[in-house]
Structure formats: C-alpha cells, structure tokens
CSV table of C-alpha atoms in Angstrom, one decimal:
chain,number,residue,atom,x,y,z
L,458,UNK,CA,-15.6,-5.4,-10.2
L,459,UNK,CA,-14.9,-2.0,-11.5
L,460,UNK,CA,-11.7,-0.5,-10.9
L,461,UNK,CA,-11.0,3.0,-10.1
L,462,UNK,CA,-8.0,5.5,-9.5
L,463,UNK,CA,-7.5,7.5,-6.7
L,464,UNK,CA,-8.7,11.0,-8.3
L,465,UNK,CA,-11.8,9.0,-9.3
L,466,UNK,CA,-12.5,7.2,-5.5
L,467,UNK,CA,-11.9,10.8,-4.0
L,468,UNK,CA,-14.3,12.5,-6.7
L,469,UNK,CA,-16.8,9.4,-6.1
L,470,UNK,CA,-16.7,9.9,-2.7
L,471,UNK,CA,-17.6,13.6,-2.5
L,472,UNK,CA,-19.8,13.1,-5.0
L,473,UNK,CA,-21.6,11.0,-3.2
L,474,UNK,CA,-21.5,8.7,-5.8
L,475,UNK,CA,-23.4,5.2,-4.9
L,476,UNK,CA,-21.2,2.7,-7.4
L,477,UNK,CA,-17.6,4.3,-6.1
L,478,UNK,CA,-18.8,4.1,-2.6
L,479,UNK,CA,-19.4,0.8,-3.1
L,480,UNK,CA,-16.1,0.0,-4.7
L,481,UNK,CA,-14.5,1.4,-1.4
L,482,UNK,CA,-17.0,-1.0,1.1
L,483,UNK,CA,-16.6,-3.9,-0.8
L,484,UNK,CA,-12.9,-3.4,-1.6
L,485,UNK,CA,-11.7,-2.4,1.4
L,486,UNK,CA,-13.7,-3.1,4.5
L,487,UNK,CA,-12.7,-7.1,4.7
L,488,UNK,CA,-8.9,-5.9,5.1
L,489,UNK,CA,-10.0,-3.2,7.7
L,490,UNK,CA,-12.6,-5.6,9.6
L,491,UNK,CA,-9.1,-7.9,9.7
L,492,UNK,CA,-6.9,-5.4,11.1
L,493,UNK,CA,-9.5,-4.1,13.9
L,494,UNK,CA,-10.1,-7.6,14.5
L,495,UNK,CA,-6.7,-8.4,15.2
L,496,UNK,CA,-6.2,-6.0,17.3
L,497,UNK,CA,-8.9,-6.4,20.2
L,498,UNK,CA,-11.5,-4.9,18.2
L,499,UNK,CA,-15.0,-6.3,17.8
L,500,UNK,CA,-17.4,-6.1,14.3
L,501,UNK,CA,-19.2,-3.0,15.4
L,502,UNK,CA,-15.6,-1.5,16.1
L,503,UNK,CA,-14.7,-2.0,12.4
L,504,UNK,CA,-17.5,-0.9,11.0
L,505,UNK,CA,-17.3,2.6,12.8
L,506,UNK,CA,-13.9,3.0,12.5
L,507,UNK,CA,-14.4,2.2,8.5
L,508,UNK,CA,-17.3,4.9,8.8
L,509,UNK,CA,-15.2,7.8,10.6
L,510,UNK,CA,-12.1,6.8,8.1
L,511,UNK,CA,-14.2,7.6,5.5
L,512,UNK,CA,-16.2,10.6,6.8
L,513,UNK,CA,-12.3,12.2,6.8
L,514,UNK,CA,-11.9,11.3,3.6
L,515,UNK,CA,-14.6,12.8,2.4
L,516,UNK,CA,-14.6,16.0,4.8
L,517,UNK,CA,-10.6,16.5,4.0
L,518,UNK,CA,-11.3,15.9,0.0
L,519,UNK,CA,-14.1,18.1,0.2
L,520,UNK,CA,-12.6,21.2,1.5
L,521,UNK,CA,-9.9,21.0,-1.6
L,522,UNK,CA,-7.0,20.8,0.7
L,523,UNK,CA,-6.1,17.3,0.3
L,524,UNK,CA,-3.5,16.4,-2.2
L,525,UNK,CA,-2.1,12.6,-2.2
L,526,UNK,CA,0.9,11.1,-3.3
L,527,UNK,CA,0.2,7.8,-2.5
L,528,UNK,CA,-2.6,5.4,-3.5
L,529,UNK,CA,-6.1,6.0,-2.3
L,530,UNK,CA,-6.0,2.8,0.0
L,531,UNK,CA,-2.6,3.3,1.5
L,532,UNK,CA,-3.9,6.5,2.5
L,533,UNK,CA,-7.2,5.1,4.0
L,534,UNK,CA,-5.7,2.1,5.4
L,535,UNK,CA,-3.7,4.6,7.4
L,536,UNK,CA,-6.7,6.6,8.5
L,537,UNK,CA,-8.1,3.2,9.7
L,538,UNK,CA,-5.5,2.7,11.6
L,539,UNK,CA,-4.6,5.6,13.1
L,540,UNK,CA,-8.4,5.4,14.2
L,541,UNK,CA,-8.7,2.6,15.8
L,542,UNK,CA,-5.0,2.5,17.8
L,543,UNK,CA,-6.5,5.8,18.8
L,544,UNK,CA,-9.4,4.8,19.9
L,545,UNK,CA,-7.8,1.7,21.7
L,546,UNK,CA,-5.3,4.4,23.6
L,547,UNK,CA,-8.8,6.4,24.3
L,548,UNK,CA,-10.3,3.4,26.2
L,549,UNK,CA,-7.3,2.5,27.8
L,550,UNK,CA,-4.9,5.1,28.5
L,551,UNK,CA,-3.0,3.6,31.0
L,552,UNK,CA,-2.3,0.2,29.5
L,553,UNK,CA,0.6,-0.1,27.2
L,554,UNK,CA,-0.1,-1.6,23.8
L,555,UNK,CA,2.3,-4.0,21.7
L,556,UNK,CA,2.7,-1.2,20.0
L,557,UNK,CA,2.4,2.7,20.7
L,558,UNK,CA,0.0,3.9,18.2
L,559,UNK,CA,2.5,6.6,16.6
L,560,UNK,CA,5.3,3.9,16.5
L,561,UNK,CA,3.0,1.8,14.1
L,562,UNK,CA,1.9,4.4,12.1
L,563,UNK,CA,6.0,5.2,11.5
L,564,UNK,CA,6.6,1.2,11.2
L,565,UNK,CA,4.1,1.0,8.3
L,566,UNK,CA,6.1,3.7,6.5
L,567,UNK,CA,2.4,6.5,7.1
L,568,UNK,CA,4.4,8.8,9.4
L,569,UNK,CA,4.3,11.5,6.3
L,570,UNK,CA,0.3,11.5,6.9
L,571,UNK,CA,0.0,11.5,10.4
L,572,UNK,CA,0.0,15.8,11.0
L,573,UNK,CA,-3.0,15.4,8.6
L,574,UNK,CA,-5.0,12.7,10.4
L,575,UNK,CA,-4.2,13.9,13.2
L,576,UNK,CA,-6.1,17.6,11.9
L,577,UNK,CA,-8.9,15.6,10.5
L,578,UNK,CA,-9.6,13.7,13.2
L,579,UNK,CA,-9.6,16.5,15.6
L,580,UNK,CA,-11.7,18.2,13.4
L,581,UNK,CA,-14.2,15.7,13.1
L,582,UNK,CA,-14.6,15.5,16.8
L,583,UNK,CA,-15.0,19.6,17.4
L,584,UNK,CA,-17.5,19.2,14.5
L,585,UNK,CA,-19.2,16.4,16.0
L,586,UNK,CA,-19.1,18.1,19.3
L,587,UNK,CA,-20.8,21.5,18.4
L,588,UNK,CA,-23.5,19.4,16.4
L,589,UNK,CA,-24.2,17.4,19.6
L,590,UNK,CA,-24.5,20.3,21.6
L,591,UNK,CA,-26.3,22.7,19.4
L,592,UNK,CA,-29.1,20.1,19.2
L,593,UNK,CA,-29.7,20.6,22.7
L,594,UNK,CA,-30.0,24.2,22.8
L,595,UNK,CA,-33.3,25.7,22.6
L,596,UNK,CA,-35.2,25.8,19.1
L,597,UNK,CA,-35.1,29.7,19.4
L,598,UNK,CA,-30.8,29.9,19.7
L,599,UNK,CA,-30.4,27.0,17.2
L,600,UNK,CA,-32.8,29.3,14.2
L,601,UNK,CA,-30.6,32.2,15.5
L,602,UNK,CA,-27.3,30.4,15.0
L,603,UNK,CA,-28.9,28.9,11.6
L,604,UNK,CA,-29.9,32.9,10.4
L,605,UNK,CA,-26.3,34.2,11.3
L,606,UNK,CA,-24.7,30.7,9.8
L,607,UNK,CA,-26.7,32.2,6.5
L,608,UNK,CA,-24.8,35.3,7.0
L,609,UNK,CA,-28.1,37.5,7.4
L,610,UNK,CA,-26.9,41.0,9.2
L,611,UNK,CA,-28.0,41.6,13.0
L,612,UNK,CA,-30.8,44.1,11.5
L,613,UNK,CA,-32.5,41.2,9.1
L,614,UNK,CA,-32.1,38.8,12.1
L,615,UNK,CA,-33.7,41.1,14.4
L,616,UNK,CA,-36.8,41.4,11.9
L,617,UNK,CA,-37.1,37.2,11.3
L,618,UNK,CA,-37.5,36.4,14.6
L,619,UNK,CA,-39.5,39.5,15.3
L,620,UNK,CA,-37.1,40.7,18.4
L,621,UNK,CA,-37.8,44.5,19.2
L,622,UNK,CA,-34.3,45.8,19.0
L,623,UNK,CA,-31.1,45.1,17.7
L,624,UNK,CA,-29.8,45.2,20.8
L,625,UNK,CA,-32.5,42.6,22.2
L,626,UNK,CA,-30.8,40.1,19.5
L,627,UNK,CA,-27.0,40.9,20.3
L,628,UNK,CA,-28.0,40.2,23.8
L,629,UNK,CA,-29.7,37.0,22.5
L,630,UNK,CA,-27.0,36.1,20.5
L,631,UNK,CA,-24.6,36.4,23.7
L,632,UNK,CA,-26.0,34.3,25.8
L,633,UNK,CA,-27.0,31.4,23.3
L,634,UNK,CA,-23.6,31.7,22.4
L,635,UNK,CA,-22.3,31.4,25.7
L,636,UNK,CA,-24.2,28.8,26.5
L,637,UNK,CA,-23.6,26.4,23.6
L,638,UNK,CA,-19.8,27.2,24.4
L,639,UNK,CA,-21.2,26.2,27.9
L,640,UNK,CA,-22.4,22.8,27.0
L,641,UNK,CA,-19.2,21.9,24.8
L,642,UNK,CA,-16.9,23.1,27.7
L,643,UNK,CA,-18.9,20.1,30.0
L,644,UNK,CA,-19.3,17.6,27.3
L,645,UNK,CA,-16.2,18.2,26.8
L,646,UNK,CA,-12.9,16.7,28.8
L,647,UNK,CA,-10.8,16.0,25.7
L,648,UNK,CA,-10.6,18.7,22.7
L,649,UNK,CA,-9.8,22.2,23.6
L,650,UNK,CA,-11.8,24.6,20.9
C-alpha cells in the first residue's frame, strides 16, 4: 500500500482523487469502525460518521483555510470522534455518557481542534439544511435562487424567466426567500442561521 503525507491526503482528497481516497478508506476506516463500535455504535453508524468526517475534511481543505500541525489522521481521528460522541449526545441528551464528549476530546490531547470541528460541523449541517429545503421549493424559486447564485443582476433575471417587471422579480425573490427561510426555521429545532 502506497503511502502518503498529509499535504498529499488533503490535495487527494479535494482533488477528488480515486487512489488517495482509497488510501484514507482502507487505512483508516477499520480503526474508526472500532472506535464507533465500542462505543454503542452500530456498522451503518461508522460508516456515516467516516463519511461526514470526511466531507469536513474536504469542505474545510477546500476553502483554503485549513492549516494542520498535526498528522492527517490525528486530525481525522478527531473529527470522527467528535462526530460520533456528538451524535451519541444528539440522540440522548439526557443520559450521561462515561465520558462527556468535550472531556474526551481534551483527554486525547484534540482540544486545540475542537473550535474548528465545532465550525465545520455546524457548517455542514446549515449547508445540509438549506440544500434539503431548497429542494422542496418550487422549480420556479429554486432557477431564481440558481440565476442570482450565478450573480446575474435583477434586470437579466427579470428577462430569463420572462417576469414583466423588475419589480415583479424583487417581489418574487421576497417571498421565495422568505419561504425557504420559512421551511429551515420548521425543519429546523437545532442550528440558528
């Protein structure tokens, strides 16, 4: 098996490149599966929580603004973790685990990272949220969000979708807006946007 550094798994991995993924699965998942195992978790649960782990990877390397001084898998192993003791806290608020979820984090020595998987995590969800939701809004709001996502000006949007004013497609643009923000606000009972 190939080995890689830690620029290279992070380059891989925006990259989307097949053989470095594939380092990281076969590499890593066994010691992750173990972990989730051990702690109440099932196969399914290790296998999303490697998943999510590695969509913040890839979503924080991505945007430039991740910098590590540690190895590439002390760093993930720590996103894994973090994941799934917050998860377990999510299903079960009120029980106490052996250990609180921030007290393990600071036992394995990851405290310095958790501000940062804290952000990406949160971040993931809002982004997962808005996704969900804008799916479910009419086809005519989602091309309108899409056009202004593009950065096309209220005129040019007006014109595409063939509205008669520009004042027609602010209006428009209100109220999908306000209903999207509308849907996340009752899916929604955890992140404040």
């Amino acid at each position: 098996m190939a080995k890689f550094s830690t620029e290279r798994i992070l380059a891989g991995i925006v990259e989307n490149d097949r053989i470095v993924i594939q380092f990281v699965y076969d590499k890593y998942f066994a010691s992750i599966k173990s972990y989730v195992l051990k702690h109440g978790g099932n196969d399914n649960d290790a296998w999303d929580v490697f998943q999510d782990s590695l969509m913040i990877v890839y979503e924080q390397a991505q945007s430039g603004n991740l910098t590590l001084k540690s190895t590439f898998i002390t760093y993930f192993y720590s996103i894994c973790k973090y994941r799934w003791l917050k998860q377990l806290r999510d299903r079960a608020p009120n029980q106490h685990e052996e250990f609180e979820y921030k007290n393990e984090v600071e036992l394995f020595g990851y405290n310095k990272y958790t501000a940062e998987i804290d952000e990406a995590i949160e971040q993931e969800e809002r982004v997962r949220l808005y996704q969900e939701n804008f799916l479910k809004l009419s086809k005519e709001c989602q091309e309108l969000f899409k056009l202004l996502a593009k950065g096309l000006t209220t005129k040019e949007i007006t014109k595409e979708l063939n509205y008669k004013s520009t004042g027609f497609t602010y209006k428009k643009r209100r109220l999908c807006k306000e209903q999207l923000l509308r849907r996340i606000k009752e899916n929604n009972d955890k992140l404040k946007l």
